[in-house]
mmCIF file with all atom_site columns, C-alpha atoms in Angstrom:
data_model
loop_
_atom_site.group_PDB
_atom_site.id
_atom_site.type_symbol
_atom_site.label_atom_id
_atom_site.label_alt_id
_atom_site.label_comp_id
_atom_site.label_asym_id
_atom_site.label_entity_id
_atom_site.label_seq_id
_atom_site.pdbx_PDB_ins_code
_atom_site.Cartn_x
_atom_site.Cartn_y
_atom_site.Cartn_z
_atom_site.occupancy
_atom_site.B_iso_or_equiv
_atom_site.pdbx_formal_charge
_atom_site.auth_seq_id
_atom_site.auth_comp_id
_atom_site.auth_asym_id
_atom_site.auth_atom_id
_atom_site.pdbx_PDB_model_num
ATOM 1   C CA . MET A 1 1   ? -59.747 -28.777 -24.036 1.00 0.00 ? 1   MET A CA 1
ATOM 2   C CA . ALA A 1 2   ? -57.309 -31.583 -24.819 1.00 0.00 ? 2   ALA A CA 1
ATOM 3   C CA . SER A 1 3   ? -54.272 -31.794 -22.552 1.00 0.00 ? 3   SER A CA 1
ATOM 4   C CA . LEU A 1 4   ? -50.706 -31.564 -23.782 1.00 0.00 ? 4   LEU A CA 1
ATOM 5   C CA . PRO A 1 5   ? -48.581 -34.698 -24.032 1.00 0.00 ? 5   PRO A CA 1
ATOM 6   C CA . HIS A 1 6   ? -46.041 -35.134 -21.267 1.00 0.00 ? 6   HIS A CA 1
ATOM 7   C CA . PRO A 1 7   ? -43.247 -34.212 -21.301 1.00 0.00 ? 7   PRO A CA 1
ATOM 8   C CA . PRO A 1 8   ? -44.175 -31.078 -23.297 1.00 0.00 ? 8   PRO A CA 1
ATOM 9   C CA . LEU A 1 9   ? -41.623 -31.579 -26.067 1.00 0.00 ? 9   LEU A CA 1
ATOM 10  C CA . ALA A 1 10  ? -42.987 -31.402 -29.598 1.00 0.00 ? 10  ALA A CA 1
ATOM 11  C CA . LEU A 1 11  ? -40.778 -32.756 -32.356 1.00 0.00 ? 11  LEU A CA 1
ATOM 12  C CA . ILE A 1 12  ? -41.372 -30.829 -35.579 1.00 0.00 ? 12  ILE A CA 1
ATOM 13  C CA . ALA A 1 13  ? -40.893 -33.652 -38.077 1.00 0.00 ? 13  ALA A CA 1
ATOM 14  C CA . ASP A 1 14  ? -40.309 -31.326 -41.000 1.00 0.00 ? 14  ASP A CA 1
ATOM 15  C CA . GLY A 1 15  ? -39.953 -33.100 -44.346 1.00 0.00 ? 15  GLY A CA 1
ATOM 16  C CA . PHE A 1 16  ? -41.398 -36.294 -42.855 1.00 0.00 ? 16  PHE A CA 1
ATOM 17  C CA . THR A 1 17  ? -42.500 -37.477 -46.317 1.00 0.00 ? 17  THR A CA 1
ATOM 18  C CA . SER A 1 18  ? -38.847 -38.449 -46.847 1.00 0.00 ? 18  SER A CA 1
ATOM 19  C CA . ASP A 1 19  ? -38.131 -41.970 -45.600 1.00 0.00 ? 19  ASP A CA 1
ATOM 20  C CA . ALA A 1 20  ? -34.918 -40.826 -43.912 1.00 0.00 ? 20  ALA A CA 1
ATOM 21  C CA . ARG A 1 21  ? -36.720 -38.015 -42.083 1.00 0.00 ? 21  ARG A CA 1
ATOM 22  C CA . ALA A 1 22  ? -39.523 -40.348 -41.034 1.00 0.00 ? 22  ALA A CA 1
ATOM 23  C CA . ASP A 1 23  ? -36.914 -42.732 -39.614 1.00 0.00 ? 23  ASP A CA 1
ATOM 24  C CA . ARG A 1 24  ? -35.470 -39.917 -37.503 1.00 0.00 ? 24  ARG A CA 1
ATOM 25  C CA . ALA A 1 25  ? -38.889 -39.189 -36.040 1.00 0.00 ? 25  ALA A CA 1
ATOM 26  C CA . VAL A 1 26  ? -39.306 -42.855 -35.114 1.00 0.00 ? 26  VAL A CA 1
ATOM 27  C CA . LYS A 1 27  ? -35.884 -42.866 -33.423 1.00 0.00 ? 27  LYS A CA 1
ATOM 28  C CA . ALA A 1 28  ? -36.837 -39.790 -31.403 1.00 0.00 ? 28  ALA A CA 1
ATOM 29  C CA . VAL A 1 29  ? -39.994 -41.518 -30.171 1.00 0.00 ? 29  VAL A CA 1
ATOM 30  C CA . GLN A 1 30  ? -37.948 -44.579 -29.247 1.00 0.00 ? 30  GLN A CA 1
ATOM 31  C CA . ALA A 1 31  ? -35.789 -42.227 -27.159 1.00 0.00 ? 31  ALA A CA 1
ATOM 32  C CA . GLY A 1 32  ? -38.780 -40.879 -25.221 1.00 0.00 ? 32  GLY A CA 1
ATOM 33  C CA . VAL A 1 33  ? -40.394 -38.138 -27.321 1.00 0.00 ? 33  VAL A CA 1
ATOM 34  C CA . ARG A 1 34  ? -44.167 -38.377 -26.980 1.00 0.00 ? 34  ARG A CA 1
ATOM 35  C CA . TRP A 1 35  ? -45.346 -35.733 -29.437 1.00 0.00 ? 35  TRP A CA 1
ATOM 36  C CA . VAL A 1 36  ? -44.555 -35.677 -33.146 1.00 0.00 ? 36  VAL A CA 1
ATOM 37  C CA . HIS A 1 37  ? -45.802 -32.864 -35.350 1.00 0.00 ? 37  HIS A CA 1
ATOM 38  C CA . LEU A 1 38  ? -45.956 -33.772 -39.040 1.00 0.00 ? 38  LEU A CA 1
ATOM 39  C CA . ARG A 1 39  ? -44.946 -30.893 -41.326 1.00 0.00 ? 39  ARG A CA 1
ATOM 40  C CA . ASP A 1 40  ? -43.868 -30.687 -44.952 1.00 0.00 ? 40  ASP A CA 1
ATOM 41  C CA . HIS A 1 41  ? -44.609 -27.457 -46.767 1.00 0.00 ? 41  HIS A CA 1
ATOM 42  C CA . GLU A 1 42  ? -43.224 -28.791 -50.049 1.00 0.00 ? 42  GLU A CA 1
ATOM 43  C CA . ALA A 1 43  ? -45.203 -32.033 -50.245 1.00 0.00 ? 43  ALA A CA 1
ATOM 44  C CA . LYS A 1 44  ? -48.161 -32.391 -52.575 1.00 0.00 ? 44  LYS A CA 1
ATOM 45  C CA . PRO A 1 45  ? -51.470 -33.160 -50.818 1.00 0.00 ? 45  PRO A CA 1
ATOM 46  C CA . LYS A 1 46  ? -51.539 -36.817 -51.879 1.00 0.00 ? 46  LYS A CA 1
ATOM 47  C CA . ALA A 1 47  ? -47.912 -37.430 -50.898 1.00 0.00 ? 47  ALA A CA 1
ATOM 48  C CA . PHE A 1 48  ? -48.479 -35.739 -47.537 1.00 0.00 ? 48  PHE A CA 1
ATOM 49  C CA . ALA A 1 49  ? -51.575 -37.818 -46.797 1.00 0.00 ? 49  ALA A CA 1
ATOM 50  C CA . THR A 1 50  ? -49.922 -41.068 -47.839 1.00 0.00 ? 50  THR A CA 1
ATOM 51  C CA . ALA A 1 51  ? -46.788 -40.421 -45.781 1.00 0.00 ? 51  ALA A CA 1
ATOM 52  C CA . ALA A 1 52  ? -48.859 -39.493 -42.715 1.00 0.00 ? 52  ALA A CA 1
ATOM 53  C CA . ARG A 1 53  ? -50.960 -42.635 -43.069 1.00 0.00 ? 53  ARG A CA 1
ATOM 54  C CA . LEU A 1 54  ? -47.786 -44.764 -43.161 1.00 0.00 ? 54  LEU A CA 1
ATOM 55  C CA . LEU A 1 55  ? -45.832 -42.958 -40.436 1.00 0.00 ? 55  LEU A CA 1
ATOM 56  C CA . ALA A 1 56  ? -48.529 -42.626 -37.758 1.00 0.00 ? 56  ALA A CA 1
ATOM 57  C CA . PRO A 1 57  ? -48.727 -46.388 -37.034 1.00 0.00 ? 57  PRO A CA 1
ATOM 58  C CA . ARG A 1 58  ? -44.918 -46.633 -37.020 1.00 0.00 ? 58  ARG A CA 1
ATOM 59  C CA . LEU A 1 59  ? -44.780 -43.935 -34.355 1.00 0.00 ? 59  LEU A CA 1
ATOM 60  C CA . ARG A 1 60  ? -47.460 -45.692 -32.317 1.00 0.00 ? 60  ARG A CA 1
ATOM 61  C CA . SER A 1 61  ? -45.546 -48.960 -32.605 1.00 0.00 ? 61  SER A CA 1
ATOM 62  C CA . ALA A 1 62  ? -42.531 -47.171 -31.152 1.00 0.00 ? 62  ALA A CA 1
ATOM 63  C CA . ALA A 1 63  ? -44.649 -45.832 -28.266 1.00 0.00 ? 63  ALA A CA 1
ATOM 64  C CA . ALA A 1 64  ? -48.345 -46.523 -27.805 1.00 0.00 ? 64  ALA A CA 1
ATOM 65  C CA . ASP A 1 65  ? -48.891 -43.227 -25.973 1.00 0.00 ? 65  ASP A CA 1
ATOM 66  C CA . VAL A 1 66  ? -47.348 -40.959 -28.618 1.00 0.00 ? 66  VAL A CA 1
ATOM 67  C CA . THR A 1 67  ? -49.456 -38.007 -29.789 1.00 0.00 ? 67  THR A CA 1
ATOM 68  C CA . VAL A 1 68  ? -49.335 -37.112 -33.491 1.00 0.00 ? 68  VAL A CA 1
ATOM 69  C CA . THR A 1 69  ? -50.447 -33.761 -34.865 1.00 0.00 ? 69  THR A CA 1
ATOM 70  C CA . VAL A 1 70  ? -50.656 -32.603 -38.467 1.00 0.00 ? 70  VAL A CA 1
ATOM 71  C CA . ASN A 1 71  ? -49.588 -29.183 -39.669 1.00 0.00 ? 71  ASN A CA 1
ATOM 72  C CA . SER A 1 72  ? -52.280 -27.294 -41.651 1.00 0.00 ? 72  SER A CA 1
ATOM 73  C CA . ARG A 1 73  ? -53.818 -30.365 -43.346 1.00 0.00 ? 73  ARG A CA 1
ATOM 74  C CA . VAL A 1 74  ? -56.941 -30.665 -41.212 1.00 0.00 ? 74  VAL A CA 1
ATOM 75  C CA . ASP A 1 75  ? -58.419 -33.072 -43.741 1.00 0.00 ? 75  ASP A CA 1
ATOM 76  C CA . VAL A 1 76  ? -55.549 -35.500 -43.152 1.00 0.00 ? 76  VAL A CA 1
ATOM 77  C CA . ALA A 1 77  ? -55.880 -35.170 -39.378 1.00 0.00 ? 77  ALA A CA 1
ATOM 78  C CA . GLU A 1 78  ? -59.610 -35.838 -39.636 1.00 0.00 ? 78  GLU A CA 1
ATOM 79  C CA . ALA A 1 79  ? -59.161 -38.881 -41.862 1.00 0.00 ? 79  ALA A CA 1
ATOM 80  C CA . LEU A 1 80  ? -56.514 -40.451 -39.613 1.00 0.00 ? 80  LEU A CA 1
ATOM 81  C CA . GLY A 1 81  ? -57.925 -39.454 -36.236 1.00 0.00 ? 81  GLY A CA 1
ATOM 82  C CA . LEU A 1 82  ? -54.947 -37.228 -35.385 1.00 0.00 ? 82  LEU A CA 1
ATOM 83  C CA . GLY A 1 83  ? -54.548 -33.792 -33.864 1.00 0.00 ? 83  GLY A CA 1
ATOM 84  C CA . ALA A 1 84  ? -54.029 -30.718 -36.021 1.00 0.00 ? 84  ALA A CA 1
ATOM 85  C CA . HIS A 1 85  ? -52.290 -27.365 -36.066 1.00 0.00 ? 85  HIS A CA 1
ATOM 86  C CA . VAL A 1 86  ? -53.471 -24.225 -37.839 1.00 0.00 ? 86  VAL A CA 1
ATOM 87  C CA . GLY A 1 87  ? -52.189 -20.697 -38.415 1.00 0.00 ? 87  GLY A CA 1
ATOM 88  C CA . ARG A 1 88  ? -52.756 -17.423 -40.197 1.00 0.00 ? 88  ARG A CA 1
ATOM 89  C CA . ARG A 1 89  ? -53.869 -19.153 -43.389 1.00 0.00 ? 89  ARG A CA 1
ATOM 90  C CA . GLY A 1 90  ? -56.231 -22.039 -43.990 1.00 0.00 ? 90  GLY A CA 1
ATOM 91  C CA . PRO A 1 91  ? -58.871 -23.269 -41.539 1.00 0.00 ? 91  PRO A CA 1
ATOM 92  C CA . SER A 1 92  ? -59.351 -21.284 -38.339 1.00 0.00 ? 92  SER A CA 1
ATOM 93  C CA . GLY A 1 93  ? -59.197 -22.860 -34.904 1.00 0.00 ? 93  GLY A CA 1
ATOM 94  C CA . ARG A 1 94  ? -62.977 -22.886 -34.681 1.00 0.00 ? 94  ARG A CA 1
ATOM 95  C CA . GLU A 1 95  ? -63.341 -24.555 -38.103 1.00 0.00 ? 95  GLU A CA 1
ATOM 96  C CA . ALA A 1 96  ? -60.737 -27.180 -37.246 1.00 0.00 ? 96  ALA A CA 1
ATOM 97  C CA . ARG A 1 97  ? -62.371 -27.903 -33.898 1.00 0.00 ? 97  ARG A CA 1
ATOM 98  C CA . GLU A 1 98  ? -65.757 -28.429 -35.536 1.00 0.00 ? 98  GLU A CA 1
ATOM 99  C CA . ARG A 1 99  ? -64.225 -30.993 -37.877 1.00 0.00 ? 99  ARG A CA 1
ATOM 100 C CA . LEU A 1 100 ? -62.000 -32.812 -35.388 1.00 0.00 ? 100 LEU A CA 1
ATOM 101 C CA . GLY A 1 101 ? -64.168 -32.836 -32.275 1.00 0.00 ? 101 GLY A CA 1
ATOM 102 C CA . ALA A 1 102 ? -63.504 -31.871 -28.681 1.00 0.00 ? 102 ALA A CA 1
ATOM 103 C CA . LYS A 1 103 ? -60.949 -34.577 -27.893 1.00 0.00 ? 103 LYS A CA 1
ATOM 104 C CA . ALA A 1 104 ? -58.444 -33.788 -30.666 1.00 0.00 ? 104 ALA A CA 1
ATOM 105 C CA . LEU A 1 105 ? -55.313 -31.837 -29.735 1.00 0.00 ? 105 LEU A CA 1
ATOM 106 C CA . LEU A 1 106 ? -55.452 -28.558 -31.655 1.00 0.00 ? 106 LEU A CA 1
ATOM 107 C CA . GLY A 1 107 ? -52.766 -25.879 -31.861 1.00 0.00 ? 107 GLY A CA 1
ATOM 108 C CA . TYR A 1 108 ? -51.914 -22.584 -33.514 1.00 0.00 ? 108 TYR A CA 1
ATOM 109 C CA . SER A 1 109 ? -48.665 -21.060 -34.819 1.00 0.00 ? 109 SER A CA 1
ATOM 110 C CA . ALA A 1 110 ? -48.304 -17.542 -33.450 1.00 0.00 ? 110 ALA A CA 1
ATOM 111 C CA . HIS A 1 111 ? -45.697 -14.869 -34.119 1.00 0.00 ? 111 HIS A CA 1
ATOM 112 C CA . GLU A 1 112 ? -47.142 -11.788 -32.409 1.00 0.00 ? 112 GLU A CA 1
ATOM 113 C CA . HIS A 1 113 ? -49.275 -10.852 -29.391 1.00 0.00 ? 113 HIS A CA 1
ATOM 114 C CA . ALA A 1 114 ? -52.488 -10.082 -31.245 1.00 0.00 ? 114 ALA A CA 1
ATOM 115 C CA . GLU A 1 115 ? -52.800 -13.681 -32.396 1.00 0.00 ? 115 GLU A CA 1
ATOM 116 C CA . ALA A 1 116 ? -53.238 -14.924 -28.823 1.00 0.00 ? 116 ALA A CA 1
ATOM 117 C CA . LYS A 1 117 ? -56.717 -13.417 -28.613 1.00 0.00 ? 117 LYS A CA 1
ATOM 118 C CA . GLY A 1 118 ? -57.662 -13.320 -32.283 1.00 0.00 ? 118 GLY A CA 1
ATOM 119 C CA . ASP A 1 119 ? -60.738 -14.848 -33.860 1.00 0.00 ? 119 ASP A CA 1
ATOM 120 C CA . ARG A 1 120 ? -58.690 -17.530 -35.624 1.00 0.00 ? 120 ARG A CA 1
ATOM 121 C CA . THR A 1 121 ? -57.413 -19.014 -32.366 1.00 0.00 ? 121 THR A CA 1
ATOM 122 C CA . GLN A 1 122 ? -60.745 -19.839 -30.753 1.00 0.00 ? 122 GLN A CA 1
ATOM 123 C CA . GLY A 1 123 ? -60.846 -23.412 -29.529 1.00 0.00 ? 123 GLY A CA 1
ATOM 124 C CA . VAL A 1 124 ? -57.096 -24.135 -29.628 1.00 0.00 ? 124 VAL A CA 1
ATOM 125 C CA . ASP A 1 125 ? -55.369 -26.122 -26.874 1.00 0.00 ? 125 ASP A CA 1
ATOM 126 C CA . TYR A 1 126 ? -51.874 -24.663 -27.237 1.00 0.00 ? 126 TYR A CA 1
ATOM 127 C CA . TYR A 1 127 ? -49.672 -22.234 -29.163 1.00 0.00 ? 127 TYR A CA 1
ATOM 128 C CA . PHE A 1 128 ? -46.304 -22.584 -30.829 1.00 0.00 ? 128 PHE A CA 1
ATOM 129 C CA . PHE A 1 129 ? -44.665 -19.152 -30.504 1.00 0.00 ? 129 PHE A CA 1
ATOM 130 C CA . SER A 1 130 ? -41.770 -18.552 -32.887 1.00 0.00 ? 130 SER A CA 1
ATOM 131 C CA . PRO A 1 131 ? -39.063 -17.803 -33.637 1.00 0.00 ? 131 PRO A CA 1
ATOM 132 C CA . VAL A 1 132 ? -37.738 -17.095 -30.156 1.00 0.00 ? 132 VAL A CA 1
ATOM 133 C CA . PHE A 1 133 ? -34.053 -17.374 -31.167 1.00 0.00 ? 133 PHE A CA 1
ATOM 134 C CA . PRO A 1 134 ? -32.312 -17.250 -34.556 1.00 0.00 ? 134 PRO A CA 1
ATOM 135 C CA . THR A 1 135 ? -33.101 -20.426 -36.478 1.00 0.00 ? 135 THR A CA 1
ATOM 136 C CA . THR A 1 136 ? -31.715 -22.046 -39.602 1.00 0.00 ? 136 THR A CA 1
ATOM 137 C CA . SER A 1 137 ? -35.214 -23.077 -40.706 1.00 0.00 ? 137 SER A CA 1
ATOM 138 C CA . LYS A 1 138 ? -36.263 -19.409 -41.023 1.00 0.00 ? 138 LYS A CA 1
ATOM 139 C CA . PRO A 1 139 ? -33.006 -17.482 -41.510 1.00 0.00 ? 139 PRO A CA 1
ATOM 140 C CA . ASP A 1 140 ? -34.733 -14.345 -42.822 1.00 0.00 ? 140 ASP A CA 1
ATOM 141 C CA . GLN A 1 141 ? -37.140 -13.985 -39.905 1.00 0.00 ? 141 GLN A CA 1
ATOM 142 C CA . PRO A 1 142 ? -35.750 -11.948 -36.976 1.00 0.00 ? 142 PRO A CA 1
ATOM 143 C CA . PRO A 1 143 ? -36.004 -13.646 -33.590 1.00 0.00 ? 143 PRO A CA 1
ATOM 144 C CA . ALA A 1 144 ? -38.631 -12.366 -31.193 1.00 0.00 ? 144 ALA A CA 1
ATOM 145 C CA . GLY A 1 145 ? -36.482 -12.853 -28.112 1.00 0.00 ? 145 GLY A CA 1
ATOM 146 C CA . VAL A 1 146 ? -37.194 -14.118 -24.620 1.00 0.00 ? 146 VAL A CA 1
ATOM 147 C CA . GLU A 1 147 ? -38.975 -10.998 -23.364 1.00 0.00 ? 147 GLU A CA 1
ATOM 148 C CA . THR A 1 148 ? -41.432 -11.125 -26.259 1.00 0.00 ? 148 THR A CA 1
ATOM 149 C CA . LEU A 1 149 ? -42.020 -14.796 -25.476 1.00 0.00 ? 149 LEU A CA 1
ATOM 150 C CA . ARG A 1 150 ? -42.673 -13.838 -21.857 1.00 0.00 ? 150 ARG A CA 1
ATOM 151 C CA . ALA A 1 151 ? -45.191 -11.176 -22.891 1.00 0.00 ? 151 ALA A CA 1
ATOM 152 C CA . PHE A 1 152 ? -46.940 -13.599 -25.262 1.00 0.00 ? 152 PHE A CA 1
ATOM 153 C CA . CYS A 1 153 ? -47.254 -16.230 -22.541 1.00 0.00 ? 153 CYS A CA 1
ATOM 154 C CA . ARG A 1 154 ? -48.976 -13.669 -20.311 1.00 0.00 ? 154 ARG A CA 1
ATOM 155 C CA . VAL A 1 155 ? -51.431 -12.672 -23.046 1.00 0.00 ? 155 VAL A CA 1
ATOM 156 C CA . ALA A 1 156 ? -52.104 -16.292 -24.058 1.00 0.00 ? 156 ALA A CA 1
ATOM 157 C CA . SER A 1 157 ? -52.740 -17.544 -20.517 1.00 0.00 ? 157 SER A CA 1
ATOM 158 C CA . PRO A 1 158 ? -54.300 -19.911 -19.573 1.00 0.00 ? 158 PRO A CA 1
ATOM 159 C CA . VAL A 1 159 ? -53.640 -21.570 -22.955 1.00 0.00 ? 159 VAL A CA 1
ATOM 160 C CA . PRO A 1 160 ? -50.154 -23.157 -22.771 1.00 0.00 ? 160 PRO A CA 1
ATOM 161 C CA . VAL A 1 161 ? -47.334 -21.973 -25.023 1.00 0.00 ? 161 VAL A CA 1
ATOM 162 C CA . LEU A 1 162 ? -44.449 -23.956 -26.492 1.00 0.00 ? 162 LEU A CA 1
ATOM 163 C CA . ALA A 1 163 ? -41.358 -21.981 -27.507 1.00 0.00 ? 163 ALA A CA 1
ATOM 164 C CA . LEU A 1 164 ? -40.093 -22.704 -31.017 1.00 0.00 ? 164 LEU A CA 1
ATOM 165 C CA . GLY A 1 165 ? -37.128 -21.490 -33.036 1.00 0.00 ? 165 GLY A CA 1
ATOM 166 C CA . GLY A 1 166 ? -33.475 -21.991 -32.180 1.00 0.00 ? 166 GLY A CA 1
ATOM 167 C CA . ILE A 1 167 ? -34.272 -23.998 -29.062 1.00 0.00 ? 167 ILE A CA 1
ATOM 168 C CA . THR A 1 168 ? -31.308 -25.924 -27.644 1.00 0.00 ? 168 THR A CA 1
ATOM 169 C CA . PRO A 1 169 ? -31.303 -28.010 -24.459 1.00 0.00 ? 169 PRO A CA 1
ATOM 170 C CA . GLU A 1 170 ? -29.416 -25.158 -22.775 1.00 0.00 ? 170 GLU A CA 1
ATOM 171 C CA . ARG A 1 171 ? -32.198 -22.708 -23.662 1.00 0.00 ? 171 ARG A CA 1
ATOM 172 C CA . VAL A 1 172 ? -35.010 -24.811 -22.219 1.00 0.00 ? 172 VAL A CA 1
ATOM 173 C CA . SER A 1 173 ? -34.627 -23.263 -18.762 1.00 0.00 ? 173 SER A CA 1
ATOM 174 C CA . VAL A 1 174 ? -34.798 -19.725 -20.173 1.00 0.00 ? 174 VAL A CA 1
ATOM 175 C CA . CYS A 1 175 ? -37.988 -20.518 -22.078 1.00 0.00 ? 175 CYS A CA 1
ATOM 176 C CA . ARG A 1 176 ? -39.568 -22.191 -19.063 1.00 0.00 ? 176 ARG A CA 1
ATOM 177 C CA . GLY A 1 177 ? -38.621 -19.197 -16.944 1.00 0.00 ? 177 GLY A CA 1
ATOM 178 C CA . ALA A 1 178 ? -40.382 -16.923 -19.434 1.00 0.00 ? 178 ALA A CA 1
ATOM 179 C CA . GLY A 1 179 ? -43.606 -18.852 -18.962 1.00 0.00 ? 179 GLY A CA 1
ATOM 180 C CA . ALA A 1 180 ? -43.483 -21.435 -21.753 1.00 0.00 ? 180 ALA A CA 1
ATOM 181 C CA . ARG A 1 181 ? -45.012 -24.769 -20.800 1.00 0.00 ? 181 ARG A CA 1
ATOM 182 C CA . GLY A 1 182 ? -42.540 -26.573 -23.037 1.00 0.00 ? 182 GLY A CA 1
ATOM 183 C CA . VAL A 1 183 ? -40.581 -26.407 -26.274 1.00 0.00 ? 183 VAL A CA 1
ATOM 184 C CA . ALA A 1 184 ? -40.910 -27.453 -29.900 1.00 0.00 ? 184 ALA A CA 1
ATOM 185 C CA . VAL A 1 185 ? -37.771 -28.604 -31.696 1.00 0.00 ? 185 VAL A CA 1
ATOM 186 C CA . LEU A 1 186 ? -36.903 -29.141 -35.347 1.00 0.00 ? 186 LEU A CA 1
ATOM 187 C CA . SER A 1 187 ? -33.223 -29.007 -36.309 1.00 0.00 ? 187 SER A CA 1
ATOM 188 C CA . GLY A 1 188 ? -31.970 -29.887 -32.832 1.00 0.00 ? 188 GLY A CA 1
ATOM 189 C CA . ILE A 1 189 ? -33.275 -33.427 -33.337 1.00 0.00 ? 189 ILE A CA 1
ATOM 190 C CA . MET A 1 190 ? -34.112 -33.810 -37.029 1.00 0.00 ? 190 MET A CA 1
ATOM 191 C CA . ASP A 1 191 ? -30.842 -32.432 -38.409 1.00 0.00 ? 191 ASP A CA 1
ATOM 192 C CA . VAL A 1 192 ? -28.262 -34.105 -36.186 1.00 0.00 ? 192 VAL A CA 1
ATOM 193 C CA . ASP A 1 193 ? -26.371 -37.365 -36.584 1.00 0.00 ? 193 ASP A CA 1
ATOM 194 C CA . THR A 1 194 ? -27.709 -38.838 -33.347 1.00 0.00 ? 194 THR A CA 1
ATOM 195 C CA . PRO A 1 195 ? -31.434 -38.050 -33.023 1.00 0.00 ? 195 PRO A CA 1
ATOM 196 C CA . ARG A 1 196 ? -31.930 -40.443 -30.107 1.00 0.00 ? 196 ARG A CA 1
ATOM 197 C CA . ALA A 1 197 ? -29.193 -38.812 -28.025 1.00 0.00 ? 197 ALA A CA 1
ATOM 198 C CA . ALA A 1 198 ? -30.407 -35.331 -28.971 1.00 0.00 ? 198 ALA A CA 1
ATOM 199 C CA . ALA A 1 199 ? -33.974 -36.169 -27.962 1.00 0.00 ? 199 ALA A CA 1
ATOM 200 C CA . ARG A 1 200 ? -32.774 -37.451 -24.587 1.00 0.00 ? 200 ARG A CA 1
ATOM 201 C CA . ALA A 1 201 ? -30.860 -34.202 -23.992 1.00 0.00 ? 201 ALA A CA 1
ATOM 202 C CA . TYR A 1 202 ? -34.047 -32.148 -24.458 1.00 0.00 ? 202 TYR A CA 1
ATOM 203 C CA . LEU A 1 203 ? -36.031 -34.513 -22.256 1.00 0.00 ? 203 LEU A CA 1
ATOM 204 C CA . ARG A 1 204 ? -33.437 -34.224 -19.486 1.00 0.00 ? 204 ARG A CA 1
ATOM 205 C CA . ALA A 1 205 ? -33.519 -30.434 -19.714 1.00 0.00 ? 205 ALA A CA 1
ATOM 206 C CA . LEU A 1 206 ? -37.305 -30.404 -19.436 1.00 0.00 ? 206 LEU A CA 1
ATOM 207 C CA . ALA A 1 207 ? -37.232 -32.776 -16.474 1.00 0.00 ? 207 ALA A CA 1
ATOM 208 C CA . GLU A 1 208 ? -34.707 -30.540 -14.689 1.00 0.00 ? 208 GLU A CA 1
ATOM 209 C CA . HIS A 1 209 ? -36.883 -27.472 -15.223 1.00 0.00 ? 209 HIS A CA 1
ATOM 210 C CA . ALA A 1 210 ? -40.358 -28.968 -14.848 1.00 0.00 ? 210 ALA A CA 1
#
């Protein structure tokens, strides 16, 4: 299995096909983030692939040790030599692993306990479990809560879990205490005026609760 980047903070670079959003991801890496997850549900396949091809080297220029993963588009991850992330739809974990090889970082988006041991998750290196708290990115989806996160981490073990959804720096300690290896963040970095400062706040919180 591939190991998680350290520190275990995944930036969900949602809408990264926008130049402004891509710039925010680069700033976060300059501030110390070492894992960027490329996601854009609205982008057409060609636009997604082109934007990923352009952004990946920019991120690596900002930090040579940055890990880049691609949401859902396993073909893009394969073409660019990146990690990938799958879920309930599209390629399964086993299918993605066969395409990407043993060294690629491979994850799965989970929302309930059964997914931790389901057939689709075979071969994954980590889980995003969401939403833990209320989140503006999914306002209609009720939060699972910390106790559900705790229960999922127990079921998923030994595969590490990153908490996602409404994560603030102040909530990092609660998520770590529930068993999460780290956190994944979208709006807390991508939707603020100072992404560098926001990224550093999450990194400090993770360091304090390592």
